[in-house]
CSV table of N, CA and C in Angstrom, one decimal:
chain,number,residue,atom,x,y,z
H,10,MET,N,-41.4,22.7,-47.5
H,10,MET,CA,-41.4,23.1,-46.1
H,10,MET,C,-42.6,22.5,-45.5
H,11,SER,N,-42.4,21.9,-44.3
H,11,SER,CA,-43.5,21.2,-43.6
H,11,SER,C,-44.3,22.2,-42.8
H,12,ASN,N,-45.7,22.0,-42.8
H,12,ASN,CA,-46.6,22.8,-42.1
H,12,ASN,C,-46.8,22.2,-40.7
H,13,GLU,N,-46.1,21.1,-40.4
H,13,GLU,CA,-46.3,20.5,-39.1
H,13,GLU,C,-45.9,21.4,-37.9
H,14,ARG,N,-46.8,21.5,-37.0
H,14,ARG,CA,-46.6,22.4,-35.8
H,14,ARG,C,-45.6,21.7,-34.9
H,15,LYS,N,-44.7,22.5,-34.4
H,15,LYS,CA,-43.7,22.0,-33.4
H,15,LYS,C,-44.3,21.8,-32.1
H,16,LYS,N,-43.8,20.9,-31.3
H,16,LYS,CA,-44.3,20.6,-30.0
H,16,LYS,C,-43.7,21.6,-29.0
H,17,ILE,N,-44.6,22.1,-28.1
H,17,ILE,CA,-44.3,23.0,-27.1
H,17,ILE,C,-44.2,22.4,-25.7
H,18,SER,N,-43.1,22.7,-25.0
H,18,SER,CA,-43.0,22.3,-23.6
H,18,SER,C,-43.0,23.6,-22.8
H,19,VAL,N,-43.8,23.6,-21.7
H,19,VAL,CA,-43.7,24.7,-20.7
H,19,VAL,C,-43.1,24.1,-19.5
H,20,ALA,N,-41.9,24.6,-19.1
H,20,ALA,CA,-41.2,24.1,-17.9
H,20,ALA,C,-41.5,25.1,-16.8
H,21,MET,N,-42.1,24.5,-15.7
H,21,MET,CA,-42.6,25.3,-14.6
H,21,MET,C,-41.9,24.8,-13.3
H,22,ALA,N,-41.4,25.8,-12.6
H,22,ALA,CA,-40.8,25.5,-11.2
H,22,ALA,C,-41.8,26.0,-10.2
H,23,THR,N,-42.2,25.1,-9.3
H,23,THR,CA,-43.2,25.5,-8.3
H,23,THR,C,-42.7,25.3,-6.9
H,24,TYR,N,-43.2,26.1,-6.0
H,24,TYR,CA,-43.0,25.9,-4.6
H,24,TYR,C,-44.0,26.8,-3.8
H,25,ASN,N,-44.9,26.1,-3.1
H,25,ASN,CA,-45.9,26.7,-2.3
H,25,ASN,C,-46.7,27.8,-3.1
H,26,GLY,N,-47.2,27.4,-4.2
H,26,GLY,CA,-47.9,28.3,-5.1
H,26,GLY,C,-49.4,28.1,-5.2
H,27,GLU,N,-50.0,27.6,-4.1
H,27,GLU,CA,-51.4,27.2,-4.2
H,27,GLU,C,-52.3,28.4,-4.5
H,28,LYS,N,-52.0,29.6,-4.2
H,28,LYS,CA,-52.9,30.7,-4.3
H,28,LYS,C,-53.3,31.0,-5.8
H,29,TYR,N,-52.3,30.8,-6.7
H,29,TYR,CA,-52.6,31.1,-8.1
H,29,TYR,C,-52.4,30.0,-9.1
H,30,ILE,N,-51.9,28.9,-8.6
H,30,ILE,CA,-51.5,27.8,-9.5
H,30,ILE,C,-52.6,27.3,-10.5
H,31,ARG,N,-53.8,27.1,-9.9
H,31,ARG,CA,-54.9,26.7,-10.8
H,31,ARG,C,-55.2,27.6,-11.9
H,32,GLN,N,-55.3,28.9,-11.6
H,32,GLN,CA,-55.6,29.9,-12.7
H,32,GLN,C,-54.4,30.0,-13.7
H,33,GLN,N,-53.2,29.9,-13.2
H,33,GLN,CA,-52.1,30.0,-14.1
H,33,GLN,C,-52.1,28.8,-15.1
H,34,LEU,N,-52.2,27.6,-14.5
H,34,LEU,CA,-52.2,26.4,-15.4
H,34,LEU,C,-53.4,26.3,-16.3
H,35,GLU,N,-54.6,26.7,-15.9
H,35,GLU,CA,-55.7,26.8,-16.8
H,35,GLU,C,-55.5,27.7,-17.9
H,36,SER,N,-54.9,28.8,-17.7
H,36,SER,CA,-54.6,29.8,-18.7
H,36,SER,C,-53.6,29.3,-19.7
H,37,ILE,N,-52.5,28.6,-19.2
H,37,ILE,CA,-51.5,28.0,-20.1
H,37,ILE,C,-52.1,26.9,-20.9
H,38,LEU,N,-52.9,26.0,-20.3
H,38,LEU,CA,-53.5,24.9,-21.0
H,38,LEU,C,-54.4,25.3,-22.1
H,39,GLU,N,-55.1,26.4,-21.9
H,39,GLU,CA,-56.0,27.0,-23.0
H,39,GLU,C,-55.2,27.3,-24.3
H,40,ASN,N,-54.0,27.6,-24.1
H,40,ASN,CA,-53.1,28.0,-25.2
H,40,ASN,C,-52.3,26.9,-25.8
H,41,LEU,N,-52.4,25.7,-25.3
H,41,LEU,CA,-51.6,24.6,-25.8
H,41,LEU,C,-52.4,23.6,-26.6
H,42,ASN,N,-51.8,22.9,-27.5
H,42,ASN,CA,-52.5,21.9,-28.3
H,42,ASN,C,-52.4,20.6,-27.5
H,43,GLU,N,-53.1,19.6,-28.0
H,43,GLU,CA,-53.2,18.3,-27.2
H,43,GLU,C,-51.9,17.6,-27.2
H,44,ASP,N,-50.9,17.8,-28.1
H,44,ASP,CA,-49.6,17.2,-28.0
H,44,ASP,C,-48.6,17.9,-27.3
H,45,ASP,N,-48.9,19.1,-26.8
H,45,ASP,CA,-47.9,19.9,-26.0
H,45,ASP,C,-47.9,19.4,-24.5
H,46,GLU,N,-47.0,20.0,-23.7
H,46,GLU,CA,-46.9,19.5,-22.4
H,46,GLU,C,-46.5,20.7,-21.4
H,47,ILE,N,-46.9,20.4,-20.2
H,47,ILE,CA,-46.4,21.3,-19.1
H,47,ILE,C,-45.6,20.4,-18.1
H,48,ILE,N,-44.3,20.7,-18.0
H,48,ILE,CA,-43.5,19.9,-17.1
H,48,ILE,C,-43.2,20.7,-15.8
H,49,ILE,N,-43.7,20.2,-14.7
H,49,ILE,CA,-43.6,20.9,-13.4
H,49,ILE,C,-42.6,20.2,-12.5
H,50,SER,N,-41.6,21.0,-12.0
H,50,SER,CA,-40.7,20.5,-11.0
H,50,SER,C,-41.2,21.2,-9.7
H,51,ASP,N,-41.7,20.4,-8.8
H,51,ASP,CA,-42.2,21.0,-7.5
H,51,ASP,C,-41.1,20.8,-6.5
H,52,ASP,N,-40.7,21.9,-5.9
H,52,ASP,CA,-39.6,21.9,-5.0
H,52,ASP,C,-40.0,21.6,-3.5
H,53,ILE,N,-40.8,20.5,-3.4
H,53,ILE,CA,-41.2,20.0,-2.1
H,53,ILE,C,-42.1,21.0,-1.4
H,54,SER,N,-43.2,21.4,-2.1
H,54,SER,CA,-44.2,22.4,-1.5
H,54,SER,C,-44.8,21.8,-0.3
H,55,THR,N,-45.1,22.6,0.7
H,55,THR,CA,-45.7,22.2,1.9
H,55,THR,C,-47.2,22.6,2.0
H,56,ASP,N,-47.6,23.3,0.9
H,56,ASP,CA,-49.0,23.6,0.9
H,56,ASP,C,-49.7,22.7,-0.1
H,57,SER,N,-50.9,23.1,-0.7
H,57,SER,CA,-51.6,22.1,-1.5
H,57,SER,C,-51.3,22.3,-3.0
H,58,THR,N,-50.2,22.9,-3.3
H,58,THR,CA,-49.8,23.1,-4.7
H,58,THR,C,-49.9,21.8,-5.6
H,59,VAL,N,-49.3,20.8,-5.2
H,59,VAL,CA,-49.3,19.5,-6.0
H,59,VAL,C,-50.7,18.9,-6.1
H,60,SER,N,-51.5,19.0,-5.0
H,60,SER,CA,-52.9,18.5,-5.0
H,60,SER,C,-53.7,19.2,-6.0
H,61,ILE,N,-53.6,20.6,-6.1
H,61,ILE,CA,-54.3,21.4,-7.0
H,61,ILE,C,-53.9,21.0,-8.4
H,62,ILE,N,-52.6,20.8,-8.7
H,62,ILE,CA,-52.2,20.5,-10.0
H,62,ILE,C,-52.8,19.2,-10.4
H,63,ARG,N,-52.8,18.2,-9.5
H,63,ARG,CA,-53.3,16.8,-9.9
H,63,ARG,C,-54.8,16.9,-10.1
H,64,GLU,N,-55.5,17.8,-9.4
H,64,GLU,CA,-57.0,17.9,-9.5
H,64,GLU,C,-57.4,18.4,-10.9
H,65,LEU,N,-56.5,19.0,-11.6
H,65,LEU,CA,-56.7,19.5,-13.0
H,65,LEU,C,-56.9,18.2,-13.9
H,66,ASN,N,-56.3,17.1,-13.6
H,66,ASN,CA,-56.4,15.9,-14.3
H,66,ASN,C,-56.2,16.0,-15.8
H,67,ASP,N,-55.1,16.6,-16.2
H,67,ASP,CA,-54.8,16.8,-17.6
H,67,ASP,C,-53.5,16.1,-17.9
H,68,ASP,N,-53.6,15.2,-18.9
H,68,ASP,CA,-52.5,14.4,-19.3
H,68,ASP,C,-51.3,15.2,-19.8
H,69,ARG,N,-51.5,16.4,-20.2
H,69,ARG,CA,-50.4,17.3,-20.7
H,69,ARG,C,-49.5,17.7,-19.5
H,70,ILE,N,-50.0,17.6,-18.3
H,70,ILE,CA,-49.2,18.0,-17.1
H,70,ILE,C,-48.5,16.8,-16.5
H,71,LYS,N,-47.2,17.0,-16.3
H,71,LYS,CA,-46.4,16.0,-15.7
H,71,LYS,C,-45.6,16.7,-14.5
H,72,VAL,N,-45.7,16.0,-13.3
H,72,VAL,CA,-45.1,16.6,-12.2
H,72,VAL,C,-43.9,15.8,-11.7
H,73,TYR,N,-42.8,16.4,-11.4
H,73,TYR,CA,-41.6,15.7,-10.9
H,73,TYR,C,-41.2,16.4,-9.6
H,74,LYS,N,-40.6,15.6,-8.7
H,74,LYS,CA,-40.0,16.1,-7.5
H,74,LYS,C,-38.8,17.0,-7.8
H,75,GLY,N,-38.8,18.2,-7.2
H,75,GLY,CA,-37.7,19.1,-7.4
H,75,GLY,C,-36.5,18.7,-6.5
H,76,PRO,N,-35.4,19.3,-6.8
H,76,PRO,CA,-34.1,18.9,-6.1
H,76,PRO,C,-34.0,19.6,-4.8
H,77,SER,N,-34.8,20.6,-4.5
H,77,SER,CA,-34.8,21.3,-3.2
H,77,SER,C,-33.4,22.1,-3.1
H,78,LEU,N,-33.0,22.7,-4.2
H,78,LEU,CA,-31.7,23.4,-4.2
H,78,LEU,C,-31.9,24.8,-4.7
H,79,GLY,N,-33.1,25.3,-4.7
H,79,GLY,CA,-33.4,26.7,-5.1
H,79,GLY,C,-34.0,26.7,-6.5
H,80,VAL,N,-34.4,27.9,-6.9
H,80,VAL,CA,-35.2,28.1,-8.1
H,80,VAL,C,-34.4,27.7,-9.4
H,81,LYS,N,-33.1,28.1,-9.5
H,81,LYS,CA,-32.4,27.7,-10.7
H,81,LYS,C,-32.3,26.2,-10.9
H,82,GLN,N,-32.0,25.5,-9.9
H,82,GLN,CA,-31.9,24.0,-10.0
H,82,GLN,C,-33.3,23.4,-10.2
H,83,ASN,N,-34.3,24.1,-9.7
H,83,ASN,CA,-35.7,23.6,-9.9
H,83,ASN,C,-36.1,23.7,-11.4
H,84,PHE,N,-35.8,24.9,-12.0
H,84,PHE,CA,-36.0,25.0,-13.4
H,84,PHE,C,-35.2,24.0,-14.2
H,85,ALA,N,-34.0,23.9,-13.9
H,85,ALA,CA,-33.1,22.9,-14.6
H,85,ALA,C,-33.7,21.5,-14.6
H,86,ASN,N,-34.3,21.2,-13.4
H,86,ASN,CA,-34.9,19.8,-13.3
H,86,ASN,C,-36.1,19.7,-14.2
H,87,ALA,N,-36.9,20.7,-14.3
H,87,ALA,CA,-38.1,20.7,-15.2
H,87,ALA,C,-37.6,20.6,-16.6
H,88,ILE,N,-36.6,21.4,-17.0
H,88,ILE,CA,-36.2,21.4,-18.4
H,88,ILE,C,-35.7,20.1,-18.8
H,89,LYS,N,-35.0,19.3,-17.9
H,89,LYS,CA,-34.4,18.1,-18.4
H,89,LYS,C,-35.5,17.0,-18.7
H,90,TYR,N,-36.7,17.2,-18.3
H,90,TYR,CA,-37.8,16.3,-18.7
H,90,TYR,C,-38.6,16.8,-19.9
H,91,CYS,N,-38.4,18.0,-20.4
H,91,CYS,CA,-39.1,18.5,-21.5
H,91,CYS,C,-38.8,17.7,-22.8
H,92,THR,N,-39.8,17.5,-23.6
H,92,THR,CA,-39.6,16.8,-24.9
H,92,THR,C,-40.0,17.6,-26.1
H,93,GLY,N,-40.4,18.9,-25.9
H,93,GLY,CA,-40.8,19.7,-26.9
H,93,GLY,C,-39.7,20.3,-27.8
H,94,ASP,N,-40.1,20.8,-29.0
H,94,ASP,CA,-39.1,21.4,-29.9
H,94,ASP,C,-38.8,22.8,-29.3
H,95,TYR,N,-39.8,23.4,-28.6
H,95,TYR,CA,-39.6,24.7,-28.0
H,95,TYR,C,-39.9,24.6,-26.5
H,96,ILE,N,-39.1,25.3,-25.7
H,96,ILE,CA,-39.3,25.2,-24.3
H,96,ILE,C,-39.6,26.7,-23.8
H,97,PHE,N,-40.7,26.9,-23.1
H,97,PHE,CA,-41.0,28.1,-22.4
H,97,PHE,C,-40.9,28.0,-20.9
H,98,LEU,N,-40.4,28.9,-20.2
H,98,LEU,CA,-40.3,28.9,-18.8
H,98,LEU,C,-41.4,29.6,-18.2
H,99,ALA,N,-42.0,29.1,-17.1
H,99,ALA,CA,-43.1,29.7,-16.4
H,99,ALA,C,-42.8,29.5,-14.9
H,100,ASP,N,-42.6,30.6,-14.2
H,100,ASP,CA,-42.5,30.5,-12.7
H,100,ASP,C,-43.9,30.7,-12.1
H,101,GLN,N,-44.2,30.0,-11.1
H,101,GLN,CA,-45.5,30.1,-10.5
H,101,GLN,C,-45.7,31.3,-9.7
């Protein structure tokens, strides 16, 4: 049996979450390994959510434009980009 750790993907749906997004992402990042990822589908936020995410400047975070069809479709969009063995959902 292999001791190799499985890759984790965190699928996050965001929309106008500037108030807590930095703290939430920093908390998640502290618990991920260097090969894990956070896949964010941003549903066309009109605040500084995306700017704050980009300021973190972490290669484990990837941001995609959301479909602007509500939270379910926003999560589905994030999930389709995940490459991990395990996917965790995180709403902002």
